[in-house]
Coordinates of C-alpha atoms and ligand atoms in Angstrom, one line a residue:
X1 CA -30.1 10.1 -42.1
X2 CA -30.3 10.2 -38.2
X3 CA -30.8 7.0 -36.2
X4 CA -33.7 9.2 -34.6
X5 CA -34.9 10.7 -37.6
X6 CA -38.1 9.4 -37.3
X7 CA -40.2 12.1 -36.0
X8 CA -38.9 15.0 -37.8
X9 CA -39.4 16.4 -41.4
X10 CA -36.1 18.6 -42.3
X11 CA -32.4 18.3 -41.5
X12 CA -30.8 20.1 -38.1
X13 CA -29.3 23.3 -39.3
X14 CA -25.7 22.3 -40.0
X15 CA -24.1 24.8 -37.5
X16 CA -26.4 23.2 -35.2
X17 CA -25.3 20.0 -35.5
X18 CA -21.3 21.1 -35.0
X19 CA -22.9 22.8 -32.0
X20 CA -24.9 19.8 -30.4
X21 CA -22.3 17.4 -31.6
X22 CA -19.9 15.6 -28.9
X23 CA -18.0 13.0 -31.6
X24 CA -14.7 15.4 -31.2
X25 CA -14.3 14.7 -27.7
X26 CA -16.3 11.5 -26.6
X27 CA -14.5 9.5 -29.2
X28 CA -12.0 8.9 -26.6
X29 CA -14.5 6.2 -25.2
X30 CA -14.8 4.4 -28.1
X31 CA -13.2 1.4 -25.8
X32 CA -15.6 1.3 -23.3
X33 CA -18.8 2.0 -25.7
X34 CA -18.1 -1.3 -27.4
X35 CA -17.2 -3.3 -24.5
X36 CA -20.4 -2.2 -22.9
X37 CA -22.2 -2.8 -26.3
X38 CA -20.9 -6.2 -26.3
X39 CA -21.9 -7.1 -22.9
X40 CA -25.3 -5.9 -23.6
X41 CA -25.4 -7.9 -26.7
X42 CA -24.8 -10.9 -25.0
X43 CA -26.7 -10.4 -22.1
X44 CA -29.9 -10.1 -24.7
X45 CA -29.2 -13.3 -26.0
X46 CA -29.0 -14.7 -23.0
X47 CA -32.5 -13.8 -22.3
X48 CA -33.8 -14.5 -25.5
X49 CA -34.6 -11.0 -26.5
X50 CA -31.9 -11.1 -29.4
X51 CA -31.0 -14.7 -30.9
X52 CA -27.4 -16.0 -29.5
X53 CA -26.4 -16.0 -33.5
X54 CA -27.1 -12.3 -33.5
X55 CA -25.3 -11.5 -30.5
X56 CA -22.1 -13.3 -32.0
X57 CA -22.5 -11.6 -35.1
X58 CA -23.0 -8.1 -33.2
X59 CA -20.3 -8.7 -31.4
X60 CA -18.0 -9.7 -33.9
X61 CA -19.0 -7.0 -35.5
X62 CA -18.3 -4.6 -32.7
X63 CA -15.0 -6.3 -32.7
X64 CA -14.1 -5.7 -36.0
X65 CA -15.0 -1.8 -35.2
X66 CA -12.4 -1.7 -32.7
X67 CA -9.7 -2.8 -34.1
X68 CA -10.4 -0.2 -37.6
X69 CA -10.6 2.7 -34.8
X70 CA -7.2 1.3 -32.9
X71 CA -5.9 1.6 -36.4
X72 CA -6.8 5.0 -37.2
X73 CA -9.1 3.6 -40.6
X74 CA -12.3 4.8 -39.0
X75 CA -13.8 9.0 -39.9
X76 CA -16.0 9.6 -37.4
X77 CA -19.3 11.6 -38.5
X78 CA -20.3 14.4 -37.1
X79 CA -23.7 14.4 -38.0
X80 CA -23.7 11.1 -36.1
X81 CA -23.5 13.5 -32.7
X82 CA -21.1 11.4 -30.2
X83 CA -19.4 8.3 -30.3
X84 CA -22.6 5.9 -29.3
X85 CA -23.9 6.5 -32.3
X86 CA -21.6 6.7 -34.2
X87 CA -20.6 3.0 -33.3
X88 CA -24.3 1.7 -33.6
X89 CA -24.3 3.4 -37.3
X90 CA -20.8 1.6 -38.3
X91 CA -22.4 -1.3 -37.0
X92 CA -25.6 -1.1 -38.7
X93 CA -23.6 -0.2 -42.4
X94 CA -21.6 -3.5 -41.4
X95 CA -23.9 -6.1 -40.4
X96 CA -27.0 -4.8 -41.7
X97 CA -30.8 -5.1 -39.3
X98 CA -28.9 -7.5 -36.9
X99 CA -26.8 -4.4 -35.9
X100 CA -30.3 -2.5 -35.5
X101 CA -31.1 -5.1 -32.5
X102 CA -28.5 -3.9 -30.4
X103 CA -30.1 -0.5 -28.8
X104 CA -33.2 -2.8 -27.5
X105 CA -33.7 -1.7 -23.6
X106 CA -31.0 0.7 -23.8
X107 CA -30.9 4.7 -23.9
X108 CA -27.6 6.6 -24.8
X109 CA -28.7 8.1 -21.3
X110 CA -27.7 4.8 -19.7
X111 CA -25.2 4.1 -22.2
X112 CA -23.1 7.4 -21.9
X113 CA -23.4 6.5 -18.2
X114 CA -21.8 3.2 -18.3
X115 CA -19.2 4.6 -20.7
X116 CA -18.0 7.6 -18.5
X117 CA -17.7 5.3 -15.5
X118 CA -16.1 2.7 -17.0
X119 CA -13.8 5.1 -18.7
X120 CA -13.1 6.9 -15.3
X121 CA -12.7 4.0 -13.2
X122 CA -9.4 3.1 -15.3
X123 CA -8.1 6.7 -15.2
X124 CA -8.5 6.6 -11.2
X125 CA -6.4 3.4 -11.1
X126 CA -3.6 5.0 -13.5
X127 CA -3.1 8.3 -11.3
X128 CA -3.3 6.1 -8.1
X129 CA -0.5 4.1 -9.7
X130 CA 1.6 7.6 -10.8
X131 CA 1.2 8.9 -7.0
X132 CA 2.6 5.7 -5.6
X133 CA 5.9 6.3 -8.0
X134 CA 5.6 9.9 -6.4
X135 CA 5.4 8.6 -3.0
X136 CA 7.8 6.1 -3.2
X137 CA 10.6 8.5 -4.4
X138 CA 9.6 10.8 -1.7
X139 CA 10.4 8.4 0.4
X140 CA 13.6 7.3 -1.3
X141 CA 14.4 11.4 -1.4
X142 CA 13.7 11.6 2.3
X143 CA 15.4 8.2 3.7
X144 CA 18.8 10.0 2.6
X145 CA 18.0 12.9 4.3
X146 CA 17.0 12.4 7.5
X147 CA 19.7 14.0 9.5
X148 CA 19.3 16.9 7.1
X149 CA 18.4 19.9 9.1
X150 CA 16.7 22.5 7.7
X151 CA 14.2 25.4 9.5
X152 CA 10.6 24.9 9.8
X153 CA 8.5 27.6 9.2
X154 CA 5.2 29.5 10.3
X155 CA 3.9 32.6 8.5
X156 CA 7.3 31.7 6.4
X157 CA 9.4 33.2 9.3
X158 CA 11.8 30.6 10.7
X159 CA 10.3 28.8 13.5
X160 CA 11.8 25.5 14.7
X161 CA 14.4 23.4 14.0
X162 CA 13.4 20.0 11.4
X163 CA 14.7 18.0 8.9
X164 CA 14.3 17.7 5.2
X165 CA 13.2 14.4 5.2
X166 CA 10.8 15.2 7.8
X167 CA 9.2 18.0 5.7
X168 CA 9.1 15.5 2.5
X169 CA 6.9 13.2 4.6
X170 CA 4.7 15.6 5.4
X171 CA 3.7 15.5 1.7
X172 CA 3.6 11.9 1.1
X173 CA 0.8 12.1 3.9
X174 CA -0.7 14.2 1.5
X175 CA -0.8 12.2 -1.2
X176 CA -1.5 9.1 0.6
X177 CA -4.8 10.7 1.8
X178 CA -4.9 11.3 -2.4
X179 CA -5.0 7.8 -2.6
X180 CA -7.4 7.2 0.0
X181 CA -9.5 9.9 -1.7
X182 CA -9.1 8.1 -5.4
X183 CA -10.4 4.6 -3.6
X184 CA -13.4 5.9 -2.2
X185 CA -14.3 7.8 -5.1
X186 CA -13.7 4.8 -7.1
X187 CA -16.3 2.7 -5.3
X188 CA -19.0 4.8 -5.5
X189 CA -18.0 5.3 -9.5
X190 CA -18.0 1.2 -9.4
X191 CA -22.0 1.2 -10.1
X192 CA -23.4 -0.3 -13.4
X193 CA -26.4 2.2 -14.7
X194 CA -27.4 -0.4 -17.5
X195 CA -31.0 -1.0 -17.3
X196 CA -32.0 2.1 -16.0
X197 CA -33.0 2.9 -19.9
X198 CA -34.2 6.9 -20.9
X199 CA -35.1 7.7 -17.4
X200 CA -37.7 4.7 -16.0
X201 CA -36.0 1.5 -16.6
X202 CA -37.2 -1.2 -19.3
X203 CA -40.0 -3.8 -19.6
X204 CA -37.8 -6.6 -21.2
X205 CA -36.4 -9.4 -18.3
X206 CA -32.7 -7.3 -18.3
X207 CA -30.4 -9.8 -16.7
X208 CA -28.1 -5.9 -15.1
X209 CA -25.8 -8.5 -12.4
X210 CA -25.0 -10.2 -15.7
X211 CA -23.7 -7.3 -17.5
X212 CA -22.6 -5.7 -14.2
X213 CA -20.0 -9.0 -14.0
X214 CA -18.9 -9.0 -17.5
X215 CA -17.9 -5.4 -17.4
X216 CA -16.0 -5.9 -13.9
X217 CA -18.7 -3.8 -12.0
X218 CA -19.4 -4.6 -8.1
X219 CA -22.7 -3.5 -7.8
X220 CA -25.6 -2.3 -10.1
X221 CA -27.9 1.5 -9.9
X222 CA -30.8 0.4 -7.8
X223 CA -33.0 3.8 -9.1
X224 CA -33.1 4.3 -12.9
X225 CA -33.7 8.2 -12.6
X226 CA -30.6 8.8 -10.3
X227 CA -28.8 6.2 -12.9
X228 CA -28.8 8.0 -16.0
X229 CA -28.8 11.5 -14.1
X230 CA -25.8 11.2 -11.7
X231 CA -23.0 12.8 -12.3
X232 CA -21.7 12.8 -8.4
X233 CA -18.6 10.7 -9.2
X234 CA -17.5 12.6 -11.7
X235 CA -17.3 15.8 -9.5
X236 CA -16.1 13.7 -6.7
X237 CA -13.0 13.2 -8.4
X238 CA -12.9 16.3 -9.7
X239 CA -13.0 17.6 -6.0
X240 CA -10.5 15.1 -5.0
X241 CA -8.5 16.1 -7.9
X242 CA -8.3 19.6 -7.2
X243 CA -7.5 18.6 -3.2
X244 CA -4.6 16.6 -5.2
X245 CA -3.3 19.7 -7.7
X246 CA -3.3 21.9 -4.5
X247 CA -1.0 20.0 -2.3
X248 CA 1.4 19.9 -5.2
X249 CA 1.0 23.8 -6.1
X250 CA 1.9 24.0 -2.3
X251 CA 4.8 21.8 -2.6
X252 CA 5.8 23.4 -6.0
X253 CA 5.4 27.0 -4.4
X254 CA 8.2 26.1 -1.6
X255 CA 10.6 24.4 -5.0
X256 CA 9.9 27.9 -6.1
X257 CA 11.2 29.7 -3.1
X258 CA 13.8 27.1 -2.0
X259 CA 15.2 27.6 -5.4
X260 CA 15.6 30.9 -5.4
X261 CA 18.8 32.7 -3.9
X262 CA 17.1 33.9 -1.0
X263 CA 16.6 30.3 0.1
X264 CA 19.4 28.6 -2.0
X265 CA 18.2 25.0 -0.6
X266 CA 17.7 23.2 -3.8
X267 CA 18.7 23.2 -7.6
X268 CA 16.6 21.6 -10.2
X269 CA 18.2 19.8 -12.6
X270 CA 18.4 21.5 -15.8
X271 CA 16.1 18.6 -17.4
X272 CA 13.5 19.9 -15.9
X273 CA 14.1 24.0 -16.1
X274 CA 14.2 26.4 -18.5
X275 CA 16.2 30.0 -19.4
X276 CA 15.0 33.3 -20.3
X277 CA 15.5 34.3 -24.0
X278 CA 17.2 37.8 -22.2
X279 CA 18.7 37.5 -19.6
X280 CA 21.7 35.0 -19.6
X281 CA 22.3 33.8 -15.9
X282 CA 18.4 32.7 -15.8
X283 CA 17.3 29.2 -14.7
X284 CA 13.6 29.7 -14.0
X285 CA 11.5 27.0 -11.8
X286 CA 8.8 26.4 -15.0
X287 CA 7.5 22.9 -14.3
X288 CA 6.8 24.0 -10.7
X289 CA 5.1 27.1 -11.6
X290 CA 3.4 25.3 -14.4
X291 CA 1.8 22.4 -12.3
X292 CA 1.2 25.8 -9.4
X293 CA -0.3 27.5 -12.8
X294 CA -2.5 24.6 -13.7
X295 CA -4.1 24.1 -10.5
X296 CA -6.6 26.4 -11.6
X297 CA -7.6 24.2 -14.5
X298 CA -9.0 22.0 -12.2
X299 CA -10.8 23.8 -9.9
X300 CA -12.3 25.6 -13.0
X301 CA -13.3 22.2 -14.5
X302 CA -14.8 21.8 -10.7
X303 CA -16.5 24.8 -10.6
X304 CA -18.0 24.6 -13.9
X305 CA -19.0 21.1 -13.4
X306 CA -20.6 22.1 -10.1
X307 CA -22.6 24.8 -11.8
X308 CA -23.8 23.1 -14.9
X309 CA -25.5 20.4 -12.7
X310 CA -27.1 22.7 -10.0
X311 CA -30.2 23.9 -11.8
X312 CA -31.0 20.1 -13.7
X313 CA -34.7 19.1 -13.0
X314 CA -34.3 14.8 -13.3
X315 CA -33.8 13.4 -15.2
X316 CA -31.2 13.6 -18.0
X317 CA -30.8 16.9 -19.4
X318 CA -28.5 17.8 -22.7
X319 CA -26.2 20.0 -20.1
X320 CA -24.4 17.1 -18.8
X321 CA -22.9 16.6 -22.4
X322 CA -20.6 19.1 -20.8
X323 CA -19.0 16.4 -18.0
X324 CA -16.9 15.1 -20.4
X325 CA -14.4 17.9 -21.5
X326 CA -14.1 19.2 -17.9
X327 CA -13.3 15.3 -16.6
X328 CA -11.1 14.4 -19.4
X329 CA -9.1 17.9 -19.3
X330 CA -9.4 17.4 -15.2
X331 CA -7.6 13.5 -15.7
X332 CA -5.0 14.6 -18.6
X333 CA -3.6 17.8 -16.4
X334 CA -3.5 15.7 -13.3
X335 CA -1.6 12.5 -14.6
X336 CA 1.0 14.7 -16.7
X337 CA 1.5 17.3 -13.0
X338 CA 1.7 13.9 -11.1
X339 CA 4.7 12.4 -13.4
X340 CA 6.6 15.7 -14.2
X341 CA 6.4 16.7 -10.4
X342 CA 8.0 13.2 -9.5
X343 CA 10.5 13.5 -12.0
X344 CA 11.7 17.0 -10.6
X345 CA 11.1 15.4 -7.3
X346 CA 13.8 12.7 -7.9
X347 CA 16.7 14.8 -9.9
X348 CA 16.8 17.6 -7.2
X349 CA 20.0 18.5 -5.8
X350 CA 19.8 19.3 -1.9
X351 CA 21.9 22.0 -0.8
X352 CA 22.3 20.3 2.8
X353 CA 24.8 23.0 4.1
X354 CA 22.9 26.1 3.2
X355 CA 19.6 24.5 5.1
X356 CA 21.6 23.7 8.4
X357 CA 23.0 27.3 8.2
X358 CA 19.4 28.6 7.6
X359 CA 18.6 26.6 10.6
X360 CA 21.3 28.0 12.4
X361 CA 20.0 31.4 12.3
X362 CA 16.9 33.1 13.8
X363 CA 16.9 31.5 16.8
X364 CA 15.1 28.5 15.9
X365 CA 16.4 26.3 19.1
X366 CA 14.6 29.3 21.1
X367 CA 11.4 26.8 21.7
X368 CA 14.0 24.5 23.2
X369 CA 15.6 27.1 25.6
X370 CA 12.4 28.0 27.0
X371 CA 11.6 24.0 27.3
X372 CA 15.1 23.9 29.3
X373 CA 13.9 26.6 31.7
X374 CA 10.7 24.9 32.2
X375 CA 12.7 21.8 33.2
X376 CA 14.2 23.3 35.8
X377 CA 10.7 24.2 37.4
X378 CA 10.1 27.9 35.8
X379 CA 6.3 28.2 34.7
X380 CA 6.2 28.0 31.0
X381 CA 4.8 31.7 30.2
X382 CA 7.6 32.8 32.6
X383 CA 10.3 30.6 30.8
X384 CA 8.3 32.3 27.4
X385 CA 9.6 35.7 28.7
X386 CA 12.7 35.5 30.0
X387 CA 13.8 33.9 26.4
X388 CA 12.2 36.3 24.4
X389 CA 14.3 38.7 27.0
X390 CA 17.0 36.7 25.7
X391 CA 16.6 36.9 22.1
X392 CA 16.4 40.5 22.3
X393 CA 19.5 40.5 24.1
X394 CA 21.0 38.8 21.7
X395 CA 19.6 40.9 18.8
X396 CA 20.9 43.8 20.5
X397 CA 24.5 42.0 20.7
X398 CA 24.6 40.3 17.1
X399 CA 24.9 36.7 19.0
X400 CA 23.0 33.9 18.6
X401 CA 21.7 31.5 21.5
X402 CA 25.0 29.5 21.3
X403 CA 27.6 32.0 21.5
X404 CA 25.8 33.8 24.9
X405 CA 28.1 32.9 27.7
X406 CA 26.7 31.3 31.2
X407 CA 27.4 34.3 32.9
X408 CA 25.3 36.2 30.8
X409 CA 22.6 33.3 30.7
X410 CA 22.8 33.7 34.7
X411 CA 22.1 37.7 34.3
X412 CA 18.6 36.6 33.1
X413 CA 17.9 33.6 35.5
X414 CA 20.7 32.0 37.9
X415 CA 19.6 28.5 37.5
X416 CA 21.0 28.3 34.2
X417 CA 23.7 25.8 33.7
X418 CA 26.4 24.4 31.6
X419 CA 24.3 21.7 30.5
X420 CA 22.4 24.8 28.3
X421 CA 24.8 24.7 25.8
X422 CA 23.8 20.7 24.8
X423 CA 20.2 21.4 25.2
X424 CA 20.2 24.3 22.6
X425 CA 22.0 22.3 20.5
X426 CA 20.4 22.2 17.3
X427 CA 20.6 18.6 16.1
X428 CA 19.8 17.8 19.4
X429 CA 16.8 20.4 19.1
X430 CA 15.5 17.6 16.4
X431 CA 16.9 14.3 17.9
X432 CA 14.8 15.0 21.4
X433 CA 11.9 15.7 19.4
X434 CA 10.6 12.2 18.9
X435 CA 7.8 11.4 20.2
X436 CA 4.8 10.1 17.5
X437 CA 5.1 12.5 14.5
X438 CA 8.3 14.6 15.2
X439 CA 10.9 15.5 13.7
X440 CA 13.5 13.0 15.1
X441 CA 15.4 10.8 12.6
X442 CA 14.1 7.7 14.5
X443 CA 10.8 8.8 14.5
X444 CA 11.0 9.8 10.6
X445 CA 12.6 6.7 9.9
X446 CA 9.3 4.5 11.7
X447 CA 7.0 6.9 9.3
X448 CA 9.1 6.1 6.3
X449 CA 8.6 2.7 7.3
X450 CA 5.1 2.4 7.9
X451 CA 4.0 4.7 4.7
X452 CA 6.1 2.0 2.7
X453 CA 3.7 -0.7 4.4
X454 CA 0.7 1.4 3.4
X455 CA 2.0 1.6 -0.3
X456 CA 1.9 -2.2 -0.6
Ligands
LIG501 N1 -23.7 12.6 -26.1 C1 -24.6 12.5 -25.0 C2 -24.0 13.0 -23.7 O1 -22.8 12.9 -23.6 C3 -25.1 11.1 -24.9 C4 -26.5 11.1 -24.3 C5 -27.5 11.7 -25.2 N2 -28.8 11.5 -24.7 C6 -29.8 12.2 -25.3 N3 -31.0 11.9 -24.8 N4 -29.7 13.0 -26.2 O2 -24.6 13.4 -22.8

């Protein structure tokens, strides 16, 4: 029989009730359901609506539940429709009318509420732990490298001169803006919706801070019909999420490349690559392009999530049974991208030599020779032509910047000196660059330094 059986004189359709049913999936809050349960219990008794021998008994009870599910003894039913009831029926079969007490001034609309945020709030905290180990080995990674010159890029054509470690650190601002994201998202998931009841509240003397402190909540919902019909922090971090998954399918799309022969920077370690069943001499990039694949998981889950709320007169509609699959799936793909990415991250192999050589080709110091003409007083658009005069000179010639001799610097402006040949330089092209932000080992070394501060 159904707990809300009450009103009705035949059975759902059983098809129906697989349909309507969310036990598969919002079993995994089982946790959180009877902590809240629990809290609630007590808080009753502490206003006298339940006796305090009931509340121990329900909560021993509850107790008891927890520890058969941790142990695998418990079949959930399906005709019991998702995990709240579910709970309240074991509890009911074990402890008899007491364990009917325990729903007083409570909905499943407040309830599933207080699960998913409670639920979530712990999942935020784990993935802001796994991008700290991500970070911190990102810093580790680029801490070796900062004299490792590689070419920066724009439109992927090489650009400027920069270093390895200074293009690691341009992730770990990434993800430390991830982390930023996860905290404020967290606060405003931080909000206990107990007492907000079906939609307007309850007339029983609820004592919410007291629940809101038991359960580790800051604050409480200060409008029932928002309460039990928000579902903003849940797309919050799925937005946040899917800001997350698309700096790494950016970071995983340069692995890609930089693994490849046309690049030849980097090698993965084989732990985390895989062959082709064909073609012998094959070692593909499949985590990256897995984590680059599953990106678009989570902006589906988004997406979808967006969508199934748009259209929801208030208060709580059936629709938003749908949350759940999108957030869990949303959390699951996240944490396992997070730690397979850092574990690729730290087993790469750096080929330092073939990144300097890159660097060393396409005229990347040409910013700097233009610079040098500025220095001795040429206007910079004027300084901008001559060296593109030069680099097509050079084109023309097979030479690169370096190998030009002074008198044929002093064909395309006589002020040219000897001193060209240090500014051009291309670890010097790096080492100058240092004011706040560049590229220059010092400078990289401060940022290393003060991202480690922010980690703490
Ligand atoms: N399983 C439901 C959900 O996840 C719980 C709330 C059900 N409320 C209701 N009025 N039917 O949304």
């Amino acid at each position: 029989m159904k707990l809300w059986s009450g009103r009705f004189e035949k059975d759902t359709d059983e098809l129906f009730d697989d349909f309507h049913s969310s036990i598969s999936f919002d079993k995994r809050l089982y946790k959180y359901d009877i902590y809240g349960s629990i809290a609630h219990a007590k808080m009753l008794a502490k206003r006298g609506i339940i006796s305090e021998n009931e509340a121990n008994q329900i909560s021993k009870a509850l107790k008891s539940i927890l520890d058969d599910i941790e142990k695998g003894r418990i079949e959930f039913d399906v005709a019991a429709e998702d995990i709240h009831m579910n709970i309240e029926k074991l509890l009911i079969e074990r402890i008899g009318d007491t364990g009917k007490k325990l729903h007083t001034a409570r909905s499943r609309n407040d309830q599933v509420a207080l699960d998913v945020r409670m639920f979530l709030k712990d999942e935020i905290k784990e993935i802001q732990k796994a991008l700290k180990k991500l970070i911190t080995t990102l810093l580790n990674t680029a801490e070796k490298h900062l004299n490792t010159i590689m070419p920066g890029y724009t439109h992927l054509q090489r650009a400027q001169p920069i270093t390895f470690a200074h293009h690691l650190m341009a992730y770990v601002h990434m993800f430390l803006r991830d982390i930023d994201r996860l905290s404020d998202c967290y606060k405003r998931t931080d909000v206990m919706p107990l007492g907000s009841g079906a939609l307007a509240a309850t007339t029983f003397d609820l004592d919410r801070e007291f629940v809101a402190k038991e359960l580790g909540f800051s604050k409480v919902s200060e409008n029932s019909m928002d309460a039990v019909s928000d579902r903003d922090f849940v797309i919050e971090f799925c937005a946040t999420s899917s800001i997350l998954m698309m700096h790494l399918s950016r970071f995983c799309e340069e692995i890609i490349l930089w693994s490849s022969l046309e690049f030849d920077f980097i090698e993965l370690d084989d732990a985390y690559s895989t062959g082709s069943s064909i073609m012998p001499q094959k070692k593909n990039p499949d985590a990256a392009e897995l984590i680059r694949g599953k990106t678009g998981r989570v902006y589906g889950n988004l997406i979808a999530l967006l969508t199934m709320m748009k259209g929801l007169a208030l208060a709580y509609n059936k629709d938003m049974q749908e949350d759940k699959e999108a957030l869990f799936d949303t959390i699951d793909t996240v944490k396992k991208c997070v730690v397979i990415f850092e574990k690729m991250i730290a087993t790469i192999n750096v080929k330092e030599g073939n990144m300097l050589k890159a660097a060393q080709k396409g005229f990347t110091n040409a910013t700097e020779l233009a610079d040098y003409l500025v220095r001795k007083g040429v206007p910079f658009r004027q300084a901008h032509e001559i060296t593109g005069n030069i680099v097509k000179y050079c084109i023309e010639h097979n030479k690169t910047l370096e190998e030009l001799t002074l008198d044929e610097y002093k064909e395309f402006y006589k002020g040219i000196e000897n001193d060209i040949y240090s500014a051009i330089d291309i670890a010097n092209c790096v080492a100058k660059r240092r004011i706040t932000g560049g590229p220059a080992p010092s400078e990289v070394k401060r940022a290393i330094n003060s991202a480690r501060e922010r980690l703490k």
